[in-house]
C-alpha cells in the first residue's frame, strides 16, 4: 500500500527540497499510470515548465453521434484531473525540506470537493489540451481554475474547482 501511495504522490524523496522538474515528471508518470487515463488516451505531460493534460479525439470519446463532438464527461474529467495534479505540483513547489512529509500527506489526501464546469463551445477538434492555474492555495485546501482548448486553441470548456487535503 505504501508503494502505491508513494507513487501516486509523485514518488518524491524526503530529506531535500523537491526538484521542480523531477516533481513535474513524477506527477505526470503517476497520473499516466491510471487505468482510466490509459483507456481514454488522456496523458499528462510537461510543457513550458507546467503540467498540461492532452487527449486526442477518438470514436470512443464521442458524446453526440449526430455532431461527432467530445462527451462533456470527458471534458469534465480532464479539467478535474489537471486541476488536481496542478494543485499537487503547487504544494510541492511551496514545500521546504522540513515540510515535505506533511506535504506528501496533503498530496495523498487531495480530493475534489466541488467543481463547476462551463461548456463554452462544442467539443470539436483533433485534440484537446487542458491547463490549470491556482487561484488560492491554503492550509487545508485550494481553488483552481482550468481551461480546455481544442487544436485551434479555441476554448471548449472552463472550470473552477475546490480541492481539500
N, CA, C and O atoms as a DFTB+ gen file, in Angstrom:
660 C
 N C O
     1  1       0.823      -1.190       0.000
     2  2       0.000       0.000       0.000
     3  2       0.871       1.259       0.000
     4  3       0.568       2.220      -0.708
     5  1       1.946       1.261       0.787
     6  2       2.803       2.453       0.839
     7  2       3.437       2.758      -0.504
     8  3       3.589       3.924      -0.870
     9  1       3.815       1.702      -1.257
    10  2       4.407       1.934      -2.574
    11  2       3.404       2.569      -3.522
    12  3       3.749       3.465      -4.292
    13  1       2.150       2.099      -3.464
    14  2       1.108       2.675      -4.317
    15  2       0.886       4.125      -3.935
    16  3       0.817       4.997      -4.801
    17  1       0.773       4.386      -2.635
    18  2       0.549       5.752      -2.155
    19  2       1.723       6.644      -2.547
    20  3       1.522       7.774      -2.991
    21  1       2.933       6.148      -2.386
    22  2       4.124       6.935      -2.712
    23  2       4.173       7.254      -4.206
    24  3       4.488       8.379      -4.592
    25  1       3.863       6.264      -5.045
    26  2       3.851       6.508      -6.486
    27  2       2.784       7.525      -6.858
    28  3       3.021       8.398      -7.693
    29  1       1.607       7.418      -6.242
    30  2       0.511       8.325      -6.567
    31  2       0.877       9.768      -6.218
    32  3       0.444      10.694      -6.904
    33  1       1.663       9.969      -5.167
    34  2       2.025      11.323      -4.748
    35  2       3.258      11.826      -5.481
    36  3       3.815      12.860      -5.112
    37  1       3.685      11.129      -6.490
    38  2       4.805      11.585      -7.297
    39  2       6.122      10.925      -6.951
    40  3       7.141      11.226      -7.571
    41  1       6.127      10.011      -5.953
    42  2       7.335       9.293      -5.570
    43  2       8.464      10.257      -5.208
    44  3       9.614      10.051      -5.595
    45  1       8.129      11.302      -4.470
    46  2       9.086      12.333      -4.067
    47  2       9.861      11.853      -2.844
    48  3       9.266      11.309      -1.913
    49  1      11.161      12.044      -2.834
    50  2      12.008      11.570      -1.755
    51  2      12.123      12.618      -0.639
    52  3      12.134      13.822      -0.896
    53  1      12.208      12.133       0.595
    54  2      12.352      13.016       1.753
    55  2      13.799      13.460       1.928
    56  3      14.723      12.833       1.409
    57  1      13.979      14.556       2.671
    58  2      15.307      14.969       3.066
    59  2      15.899      16.127       2.286
    60  3      16.915      16.680       2.709
    61  1      15.329      16.505       1.202
    62  2      15.861      17.620       0.412
    63  2      14.697      18.344      -0.251
    64  3      13.591      17.815      -0.357
    65  1      14.966      19.546      -0.687
    66  2      13.940      20.292      -1.414
    67  2      13.631      19.533      -2.702
    68  3      14.533      19.109      -3.425
    69  1      12.358      19.375      -2.968
    70  2      11.953      18.645      -4.159
    71  2      12.329      19.435      -5.407
    72  3      11.935      20.592      -5.556
    73  1      13.092      18.811      -6.303
    74  2      13.466      19.437      -7.570
    75  2      12.215      19.585      -8.428
    76  3      11.505      18.610      -8.676
    77  1      11.950      20.805      -8.878
    78  2      10.715      21.112      -9.593
    79  2      10.530      20.252     -10.842
    80  3       9.429      19.755     -11.078
    81  1      11.554      20.067     -11.630
    82  2      11.443      19.253     -12.848
    83  2      11.159      17.795     -12.527
    84  3      10.405      17.132     -13.241
    85  1      11.759      17.296     -11.456
    86  2      11.509      15.915     -11.033
    87  2      10.063      15.777     -10.579
    88  3       9.396      14.800     -10.918
    89  1       9.574      16.750      -9.814
    90  2       8.187      16.723      -9.353
    91  2       7.235      16.681     -10.541
    92  3       6.315      15.863     -10.571
    93  1       7.448      17.554     -11.516
    94  2       6.581      17.591     -12.695
    95  2       6.549      16.229     -13.398
    96  3       5.479      15.704     -13.704
    97  1       7.715      15.676     -13.646
    98  2       7.802      14.398     -14.358
    99  2       7.196      13.251     -13.553
   100  3       6.512      12.391     -14.110
   101  1       7.446      13.237     -12.245
   102  2       6.925      12.152     -11.403
   103  2       5.410      12.216     -11.284
   104  3       4.747      11.179     -11.298
   105  1       4.846      13.429     -11.165
   106  2       3.391      13.547     -11.102
   107  2       2.753      13.094     -12.412
   108  3       1.736      12.401     -12.405
   109  1       3.345      13.481     -13.522
   110  2       2.833      13.018     -14.830
   111  2       2.889      11.501     -14.910
   112  3       1.924      10.864     -15.333
   113  1       3.995      10.928     -14.512
   114  2       4.167       9.478     -14.565
   115  2       3.109       8.779     -13.709
   116  3       2.530       7.777     -14.128
   117  1       2.858       9.310     -12.511
   118  2       1.864       8.711     -11.615
   119  2       0.462       8.774     -12.230
   120  3      -0.263       7.779     -12.228
   121  1       0.085       9.937     -12.752
   122  2      -1.244      10.073     -13.343
   123  2      -1.384       9.241     -14.612
   124  3      -2.438       8.650     -14.849
   125  1      -0.354       9.189     -15.414
   126  2      -0.420       8.447     -16.669
   127  2      -0.539       6.939     -16.453
   128  3      -0.923       6.211     -17.368
   129  1      -0.214       6.473     -15.258
   130  2      -0.351       5.053     -14.933
   131  2      -1.791       4.689     -14.566
   132  3      -2.110       3.509     -14.422
   133  1      -2.654       5.680     -14.414
   134  2      -4.059       5.447     -14.049
   135  2      -4.763       4.675     -15.158
   136  3      -4.689       5.073     -16.320
   137  1      -5.445       3.579     -14.826
   138  2      -6.117       2.776     -15.854
   139  2      -7.115       3.574     -16.706
   140  3      -7.207       3.343     -17.911
   141  1      -7.855       4.498     -16.105
   142  2      -8.819       5.266     -16.882
   143  2      -8.117       6.155     -17.900
   144  3      -8.586       6.292     -19.030
   145  1      -7.004       6.756     -17.512
   146  2      -6.240       7.588     -18.454
   147  2      -5.746       6.742     -19.619
   148  3      -5.821       7.161     -20.774
   149  1      -5.243       5.554     -19.314
   150  2      -4.773       4.663     -20.375
   151  2      -5.917       4.286     -21.301
   152  3      -5.757       4.290     -22.522
   153  1      -7.063       3.963     -20.733
   154  2      -8.232       3.556     -21.522
   155  2      -8.707       4.674     -22.447
   156  3      -9.022       4.431     -23.612
   157  1      -8.756       5.896     -21.923
   158  2      -9.307       7.016     -22.690
   159  2      -8.271       7.732     -23.555
   160  3      -8.624       8.551     -24.404
   161  1      -7.004       7.425     -23.341
   162  2      -5.957       8.077     -24.118
   163  2      -5.513       9.421     -23.550
   164  3      -4.743      10.138     -24.191
   165  1      -5.988       9.770     -22.356
   166  2      -5.564      11.026     -21.723
   167  2      -4.127      10.891     -21.234
   168  3      -3.708       9.839     -20.751
   169  1      -3.383      11.989     -21.372
   170  2      -1.984      11.991     -20.976
   171  2      -1.663      13.304     -20.271
   172  3      -2.067      14.376     -20.720
   173  1      -0.940      13.210     -19.172
   174  2      -0.375      14.390     -18.528
   175  2       1.044      14.528     -19.055
   176  3       1.773      13.541     -19.152
   177  1       1.435      15.746     -19.395
   178  2       2.786      15.978     -19.913
   179  2       3.265      17.347     -19.457
   180  3       2.469      18.206     -19.078
   181  1       4.580      17.536     -19.498
   182  2       5.185      18.806     -19.100
   183  2       5.463      19.629     -20.360
   184  3       6.154      19.179     -21.274
   185  1       4.911      20.838     -20.386
   186  2       5.116      21.775     -21.493
   187  2       5.347      23.151     -20.883
   188  3       4.557      23.613     -20.060
   189  1       6.422      23.798     -21.286
   190  2       6.745      25.139     -20.785
   191  2       6.733      25.201     -19.257
   192  3       6.174      26.126     -18.667
   193  1       7.353      24.210     -18.631
   194  2       7.531      24.165     -17.182
   195  2       6.220      24.064     -16.401
   196  3       6.154      24.460     -15.237
   197  1       5.187      23.539     -17.041
   198  2       3.945      23.259     -16.312
   199  2       3.314      21.987     -16.863
   200  3       3.584      21.571     -17.990
   201  1       2.468      21.384     -16.040
   202  2       1.790      20.167     -16.469
   203  2       0.540      20.557     -17.242
   204  3      -0.204      21.454     -16.846
   205  1       0.326      19.862     -18.352
   206  2      -0.916      20.028     -19.089
   207  2      -1.472      18.646     -19.398
   208  3      -0.735      17.664     -19.481
   209  1      -2.795      18.593     -19.566
   210  2      -3.468      17.346     -19.934
   211  2      -3.750      17.385     -21.423
   212  3      -4.088      18.430     -21.978
   213  1      -3.609      16.243     -22.058
   214  2      -3.771      16.145     -23.507
   215  2      -4.588      14.901     -23.827
   216  3      -4.382      13.842     -23.235
   217  1      -5.519      15.040     -24.773
   218  2      -6.263      13.876     -25.259
   219  2      -6.601      14.099     -26.727
   220  3      -7.040      15.178     -27.125
   221  1      -6.388      13.063     -27.514
   222  2      -6.761      13.125     -28.933
   223  2      -8.207      12.673     -29.069
   224  3      -8.673      11.791     -28.347
   225  1      -8.904      13.297     -30.011
   226  2     -10.276      12.882     -30.294
   227  2     -10.240      11.475     -30.870
   228  3      -9.412      11.169     -31.727
   229  1     -11.130      10.632     -30.403
   230  2     -11.248       9.275     -30.896
   231  2     -12.705       8.835     -30.791
   232  3     -13.455       9.391     -29.989
   233  1     -13.114       7.869     -31.567
   234  2     -14.527       7.470     -31.608
   235  2     -15.111       7.132     -30.233
   236  3     -16.288       7.393     -29.983
   237  1     -14.308       6.560     -29.347
   238  2     -14.787       6.161     -28.026
   239  2     -15.135       7.354     -27.137
   240  3     -15.813       7.185     -26.123
   241  1     -14.686       8.547     -27.495
   242  2     -14.902       9.734     -26.669
   243  2     -16.034      10.621     -27.175
   244  3     -16.318      11.664     -26.586
   245  1     -16.673      10.214     -28.254
   246  2     -17.779      10.988     -28.819
   247  2     -18.990      10.892     -27.901
   248  3     -19.368       9.808     -27.454
   249  1     -19.589      12.047     -27.629
   250  2     -20.774      12.088     -26.782
   251  2     -22.034      12.427     -27.545
   252  3     -23.139      12.195     -27.055
   253  1     -21.884      12.970     -28.732
   254  2     -23.023      13.323     -29.568
   255  2     -22.752      12.760     -30.959
   256  3     -21.950      13.298     -31.722
   257  1     -23.438      11.669     -31.266
   258  2     -23.193      10.981     -32.539
   259  2     -23.548      11.840     -33.748
   260  3     -22.857      11.795     -34.765
   261  1     -24.615      12.617     -33.644
   262  2     -25.053      13.427     -34.791
   263  2     -24.008      14.469     -35.166
   264  3     -23.798      14.744     -36.347
   265  1     -23.355      15.048     -34.166
   266  2     -22.391      16.122     -34.434
   267  2     -20.936      15.706     -34.219
   268  3     -20.017      16.483     -34.477
   269  1     -20.735      14.467     -33.741
   270  2     -19.383      13.931     -33.523
   271  2     -18.533      14.855     -32.644
   272  3     -17.423      15.239     -33.011
   273  1     -19.082      15.201     -31.473
   274  2     -18.349      16.072     -30.551
   275  2     -17.971      15.316     -29.283
   276  3     -18.579      14.305     -28.932
   277  1     -16.964      15.829     -28.617
   278  2     -16.434      15.234     -27.394
   279  2     -17.512      15.179     -26.315
   280  3     -18.277      16.127     -26.140
   281  1     -17.562      14.076     -25.605
   282  2     -18.509      13.920     -24.496
   283  2     -18.163      14.921     -23.391
   284  3     -16.993      15.116     -23.062
   285  1     -19.188      15.546     -22.828
   286  2     -18.969      16.523     -21.758
   287  2     -18.308      15.923     -20.534
   288  3     -17.586      16.617     -19.818
   289  1     -18.546      14.638     -20.282
   290  2     -17.913      13.976     -19.145
   291  2     -16.411      13.836     -19.322
   292  3     -15.659      13.878     -18.348
   293  1     -15.974      13.670     -20.559
   294  2     -14.537      13.610     -20.845
   295  2     -13.917      14.979     -20.557
   296  3     -12.852      15.067     -19.947
   297  1     -14.585      16.037     -20.996
   298  2     -14.089      17.387     -20.730
   299  2     -14.010      17.641     -19.228
   300  3     -13.004      18.154     -18.739
   301  1     -15.061      17.288     -18.495
   302  2     -15.072      17.494     -17.045
   303  2     -13.966      16.688     -16.363
   304  3     -13.312      17.178     -15.443
   305  1     -13.763      15.465     -16.814
   306  2     -12.732      14.606     -16.226
   307  2     -11.338      15.181     -16.436
   308  3     -10.528      15.220     -15.509
   309  1     -11.066      15.619     -17.638
   310  2      -9.726      16.143     -17.920
   311  2      -9.499      17.467     -17.176
   312  3      -8.387      17.746     -16.730
   313  1     -10.550      18.276     -17.044
   314  2     -10.422      19.522     -16.285
   315  2     -10.184      19.239     -14.804
   316  3      -9.319      19.861     -14.186
   317  1     -10.939      18.313     -14.236
   318  2     -10.757      17.955     -12.831
   319  2      -9.368      17.373     -12.594
   320  3      -8.711      17.701     -11.606
   321  1      -8.931      16.523     -13.491
   322  2      -7.622      15.879     -13.338
   323  2      -6.482      16.883     -13.399
   324  3      -5.563      16.820     -12.582
   325  1      -6.524      17.807     -14.351
   326  2      -5.438      18.783     -14.441
   327  2      -5.478      19.733     -13.247
   328  3      -4.433      20.178     -12.774
   329  1      -6.662      20.041     -12.765
   330  2      -6.753      20.881     -11.562
   331  2      -6.102      20.214     -10.370
   332  3      -5.365      20.853      -9.619
   333  1      -6.370      18.928     -10.192
   334  2      -5.787      18.200      -9.063
   335  2      -4.288      18.039      -9.166
   336  3      -3.579      18.255      -8.184
   337  1      -3.790      17.667     -10.322
   338  2      -2.341      17.476     -10.465
   339  2      -1.606      18.808     -10.363
   340  3      -0.501      18.856      -9.823
   341  1      -2.193      19.884     -10.868
   342  2      -1.559      21.208     -10.740
   343  2      -1.545      21.653      -9.285
   344  3      -0.589      22.291      -8.844
   345  1      -2.591      21.324      -8.535
   346  2      -2.615      21.643      -7.103
   347  2      -1.511      20.886      -6.369
   348  3      -0.833      21.446      -5.507
   349  1      -1.336      19.612      -6.712
   350  2      -0.260      18.816      -6.107
   351  2       1.095      19.442      -6.397
   352  3       1.939      19.569      -5.509
   353  1       1.290      19.828      -7.642
   354  2       2.569      20.444      -8.033
   355  2       2.808      21.730      -7.245
   356  3       3.934      21.987      -6.818
   357  1       1.791      22.525      -7.049
   358  2       1.934      23.778      -6.295
   359  2       2.273      23.505      -4.829
   360  3       3.073      24.227      -4.234
   361  1       1.673      22.476      -4.250
   362  2       2.006      22.116      -2.867
   363  2       3.480      21.744      -2.752
   364  3       4.164      22.185      -1.829
   365  1       3.969      20.936      -3.686
   366  2       5.387      20.568      -3.663
   367  2       6.274      21.779      -3.917
   368  3       7.319      21.922      -3.283
   369  1       5.877      22.642      -4.825
   370  2       6.679      23.822      -5.152
   371  2       6.906      24.698      -3.917
   372  3       7.984      25.265      -3.742
   373  1       5.902      24.802      -3.078
   374  2       5.973      25.692      -1.915
   375  2       6.523      25.027      -0.667
   376  3       6.707      25.684       0.358
   377  1       6.788      23.728      -0.742
   378  2       7.242      22.985       0.439
   379  2       8.737      23.157       0.671
   380  3       9.537      23.086      -0.261
   381  1       9.092      23.381       1.911
   382  2      10.502      23.372       2.300
   383  2      10.874      21.925       2.642
   384  3       9.986      21.093       2.823
   385  1      12.174      21.612       2.733
   386  2      12.548      20.235       3.084
   387  2      11.917      19.759       4.393
   388  3      11.561      18.587       4.522
   389  1      11.777      20.667       5.366
   390  2      11.161      20.297       6.650
   391  2       9.673      19.990       6.497
   392  3       9.129      19.166       7.232
   393  1       9.024      20.644       5.556
   394  2       7.581      20.471       5.353
   395  2       7.237      19.298       4.449
   396  3       6.063      18.947       4.327
   397  1       8.219      18.685       3.816
   398  2       7.950      17.665       2.807
   399  2       7.117      16.487       3.319
   400  3       6.217      16.048       2.603
   401  1       7.368      15.952       4.521
   402  2       6.498      14.845       4.989
   403  2       5.025      15.259       5.078
   404  3       4.146      14.492       4.684
   405  1       4.750      16.458       5.589
   406  2       3.370      16.935       5.664
   407  2       2.803      17.195       4.279
   408  3       1.622      16.951       4.031
   409  1       3.637      17.689       3.379
   410  2       3.181      17.954       2.007
   411  2       2.799      16.655       1.316
   412  3       1.786      16.603       0.620
   413  1       3.589      15.610       1.496
   414  2       3.275      14.309       0.901
   415  2       1.939      13.805       1.433
   416  3       1.150      13.239       0.676
   417  1       1.673      14.001       2.722
   418  2       0.379      13.613       3.295
   419  2      -0.753      14.397       2.648
   420  3      -1.786      13.830       2.295
   421  1      -0.555      15.704       2.494
   422  2      -1.584      16.535       1.857
   423  2      -1.852      16.072       0.430
   424  3      -3.003      15.922       0.021
   425  1      -0.788      15.848      -0.314
   426  2      -0.935      15.418      -1.706
   427  2      -1.669      14.080      -1.780
   428  3      -2.505      13.885      -2.663
   429  1      -1.370      13.164      -0.871
   430  2      -2.015      11.847      -0.905
   431  2      -3.491      11.922      -0.539
   432  3      -4.262      11.039      -0.915
   433  1      -3.901      12.964       0.188
   434  2      -5.303      13.122       0.588
   435  2      -6.086      14.042      -0.344
   436  3      -7.305      14.150      -0.211
   437  1      -5.425      14.696      -1.270
   438  2      -6.089      15.689      -2.113
   439  2      -7.306      15.087      -2.816
   440  3      -7.217      14.037      -3.453
   441  1      -8.443      15.773      -2.686
   442  2      -9.690      15.287      -3.293
   443  2     -10.539      16.476      -3.732
   444  3     -10.519      17.539      -3.112
   445  1     -11.272      16.274      -4.796
   446  2     -12.180      17.306      -5.293
   447  2     -13.360      17.442      -4.344
   448  3     -14.007      16.454      -3.998
   449  1     -13.634      18.670      -3.926
   450  2     -14.760      18.958      -3.047
   451  2     -15.934      19.500      -3.859
   452  3     -17.090      19.153      -3.617
   453  1     -15.615      20.350      -4.818
   454  2     -16.659      20.981      -5.620
   455  2     -16.049      21.407      -6.951
   456  3     -14.890      21.820      -7.010
   457  1     -16.837      21.303      -8.013
   458  2     -16.349      21.758      -9.310
   459  2     -17.527      22.223     -10.150
   460  3     -18.577      21.582     -10.205
   461  1     -17.322      23.344     -10.792
   462  2     -18.316      23.876     -11.724
   463  2     -17.671      23.926     -13.097
   464  3     -16.582      24.476     -13.265
   465  1     -18.358      23.340     -14.088
   466  2     -17.851      23.334     -15.458
   467  2     -18.759      24.198     -16.315
   468  3     -19.983      24.090     -16.244
   469  1     -18.158      25.049     -17.119
   470  2     -18.887      25.821     -18.124
   471  2     -18.427      25.330     -19.489
   472  3     -17.245      25.402     -19.824
   473  1     -19.380      24.830     -20.270
   474  2     -19.091      24.375     -21.622
   475  2     -19.271      25.567     -22.551
   476  3     -20.370      26.106     -22.678
   477  1     -18.188      25.974     -23.197
   478  2     -18.174      27.205     -23.976
   479  2     -18.467      26.990     -25.454
   480  3     -19.006      27.876     -26.117
   481  1     -18.118      25.830     -25.967
   482  2     -18.297      25.534     -27.393
   483  2     -18.369      24.024     -27.570
   484  3     -17.895      23.281     -26.711
   485  1     -18.952      23.563     -28.666
   486  2     -18.972      22.116     -28.918
   487  2     -17.547      21.556     -28.968
   488  3     -16.626      22.208     -29.459
   489  1     -17.387      20.344     -28.453
   490  2     -16.073      19.699     -28.393
   491  2     -15.626      19.143     -29.724
   492  3     -15.584      17.928     -29.922
   493  1     -15.290      20.040     -30.636
   494  2     -14.779      19.636     -31.942
   495  2     -13.288      19.907     -31.995
   496  3     -12.812      20.945     -31.534
   497  1     -12.556      18.956     -32.566
   498  2     -11.129      19.147     -32.720
   499  2     -10.418      17.828     -32.881
   500  3     -10.973      16.761     -32.615
   501  1      -9.169      17.919     -33.324
   502  2      -8.339      16.728     -33.468
   503  2      -7.800      16.292     -32.108
   504  3      -7.607      15.104     -31.850
   505  1      -7.561      17.292     -31.235
   506  2      -7.093      17.006     -29.877
   507  2      -7.512      18.151     -28.967
   508  3      -7.952      19.208     -29.419
   509  1      -7.359      17.903     -27.659
   510  2      -7.747      18.884     -26.647
   511  2      -6.641      18.970     -25.596
   512  3      -6.026      17.966     -25.236
   513  1      -6.403      20.182     -25.116
   514  2      -5.383      20.431     -24.101
   515  2      -6.025      21.196     -22.956
   516  3      -6.785      22.139     -23.178
   517  1      -5.717      20.788     -21.731
   518  2      -6.226      21.481     -20.550
   519  2      -5.057      21.924     -19.673
   520  3      -4.076      21.201     -19.502
   521  1      -5.189      23.117     -19.131
   522  2      -4.194      23.689     -18.218
   523  2      -4.912      24.245     -17.003
   524  3      -6.114      24.511     -17.045
   525  1      -4.166      24.416     -15.919
   526  2      -4.757      24.917     -14.678
   527  2      -3.915      26.026     -14.085
   528  3      -2.704      26.103     -14.296
   529  1      -4.586      26.878     -13.341
   530  2      -3.900      27.923     -12.583
   531  2      -4.457      27.939     -11.171
   532  3      -5.625      27.624     -10.944
   533  1      -3.609      28.310     -10.233
   534  2      -4.002      28.360      -8.833
   535  2      -4.628      29.711      -8.523
   536  3      -4.030      30.758      -8.771
   537  1      -5.827      29.675      -7.985
   538  2      -6.456      30.908      -7.523
   539  2      -6.161      31.146      -6.052
   540  3      -5.943      32.281      -5.628
   541  1      -6.156      30.063      -5.272
   542  2      -5.844      30.155      -3.838
   543  2      -5.287      28.823      -3.367
   544  3      -5.824      27.764      -3.691
   545  1      -4.205      28.887      -2.600
   546  2      -3.609      27.686      -2.013
   547  2      -3.532      27.922      -0.515
   548  3      -2.711      28.714      -0.052
   549  1      -4.381      27.241       0.246
   550  2      -4.434      27.427       1.692
   551  2      -3.870      26.244       2.450
   552  3      -3.284      25.333       1.865
   553  1      -4.055      26.270       3.774
   554  2      -3.529      25.204       4.628
   555  2      -4.284      23.887       4.471
   556  3      -3.692      22.813       4.580
   557  1      -5.606      23.970       4.213
   558  2      -6.423      22.769       4.169
   559  2      -7.061      22.506       2.810
   560  3      -7.710      21.479       2.612
   561  1      -6.875      23.434       1.875
   562  2      -7.469      23.245       0.563
   563  2      -7.050      24.332      -0.404
   564  3      -6.332      25.262      -0.038
   565  1      -7.500      24.210      -1.634
   566  2      -7.140      25.190      -2.653
   567  2      -8.266      25.326      -3.668
   568  3      -9.179      24.503      -3.733
   569  1      -8.173      26.383      -4.452
   570  2      -9.115      26.634      -5.534
   571  2      -8.317      26.803      -6.814
   572  3      -7.344      27.556      -6.865
   573  1      -8.743      26.091      -7.843
   574  2      -8.038      26.090      -9.119
   575  2      -8.998      26.486     -10.234
   576  3     -10.198      26.224     -10.161
   577  1      -8.445      27.127     -11.274
   578  2      -9.211      27.424     -12.485
   579  2      -8.567      26.668     -13.641
   580  3      -7.352      26.723     -13.829
   581  1      -9.388      25.964     -14.412
   582  2      -8.896      25.146     -15.502
   583  2      -9.573      25.552     -16.808
   584  3     -10.729      25.974     -16.819
   585  1      -8.831      25.416     -17.909
   586  2      -9.364      25.711     -19.228
   587  2      -8.942      24.619     -20.198
   588  3      -7.797      24.166     -20.181
   589  1      -9.877      24.203     -21.042
   590  2      -9.586      23.223     -22.078
   591  2      -9.803      23.880     -23.438
   592  3     -10.828      24.517     -23.679
   593  1      -8.817      23.715     -24.321
   594  2      -8.897      24.259     -25.677
   595  2      -8.753      23.119     -26.673
   596  3      -8.279      22.035     -26.335
   597  1      -9.175      23.386     -27.916
   598  2      -9.006      22.378     -28.962
   599  2      -7.729      22.654     -29.754
   600  3      -6.934      23.515     -29.377
   601  1      -7.534      21.925     -30.847
   602  2      -6.321      22.046     -31.653
   603  2      -6.189      23.401     -32.330
   604  3      -5.109      23.745     -32.810
   605  1      -7.259      24.170     -32.378
   606  2      -7.204      25.530     -32.950
   607  2      -7.096      26.587     -31.858
   608  3      -7.259      27.779     -32.118
   609  1      -6.819      26.140     -30.626
   610  2      -6.694      26.996     -29.443
   611  2      -8.007      27.701     -29.086
   612  3      -8.008      28.754     -28.450
   613  1      -9.113      27.105     -29.502
   614  2     -10.435      27.644     -29.185
   615  2     -10.870      27.081     -27.832
   616  3     -10.852      25.865     -27.640
   617  1     -11.263      27.951     -26.884
   618  2     -11.747      27.452     -25.585
   619  2     -13.015      26.621     -25.751
   620  3     -13.993      27.068     -26.349
   621  1     -12.979      25.413     -25.214
   622  2     -14.094      24.476     -25.288
   623  2     -14.839      24.432     -23.956
   624  3     -16.069      24.393     -23.922
   625  1     -14.078      24.438     -22.858
   626  2     -14.695      24.374     -21.531
   627  2     -13.751      24.994     -20.506
   628  3     -12.534      25.025     -20.685
   629  1     -14.350      25.483     -19.439
   630  2     -13.580      26.029     -18.327
   631  2     -14.213      25.531     -17.042
   632  3     -15.392      25.178     -17.020
   633  1     -13.438      25.504     -15.982
   634  2     -13.964      25.029     -14.702
   635  2     -13.250      25.722     -13.558
   636  3     -12.116      26.182     -13.689
   637  1     -13.936      25.784     -12.448
   638  2     -13.336      26.207     -11.183
   639  2     -13.638      25.096     -10.200
   640  3     -14.774      24.630     -10.107
   641  1     -12.625      24.674      -9.468
   642  2     -12.799      23.571      -8.532
   643  2     -12.118      23.876      -7.211
   644  3     -11.127      24.603      -7.151
   645  1     -12.676      23.303      -6.156
   646  2     -12.083      23.350      -4.825
   647  2     -11.598      21.950      -4.484
   648  3     -12.304      20.964      -4.693
   649  1     -10.395      21.880      -3.962
   650  2      -9.801      20.611      -3.560
   651  2      -9.436      20.700      -2.082
   652  3      -8.918      21.720      -1.628
   653  1      -9.699      19.656      -1.350
   654  2      -9.332      19.578       0.065
   655  2      -8.154      18.630       0.206
   656  3      -7.985      17.706      -0.589
   657  1      -7.327      18.876       1.246
   658  2      -6.225      17.962       1.534
   659  2      -5.961      17.896       3.018
   660  3      -5.064      17.174       3.454
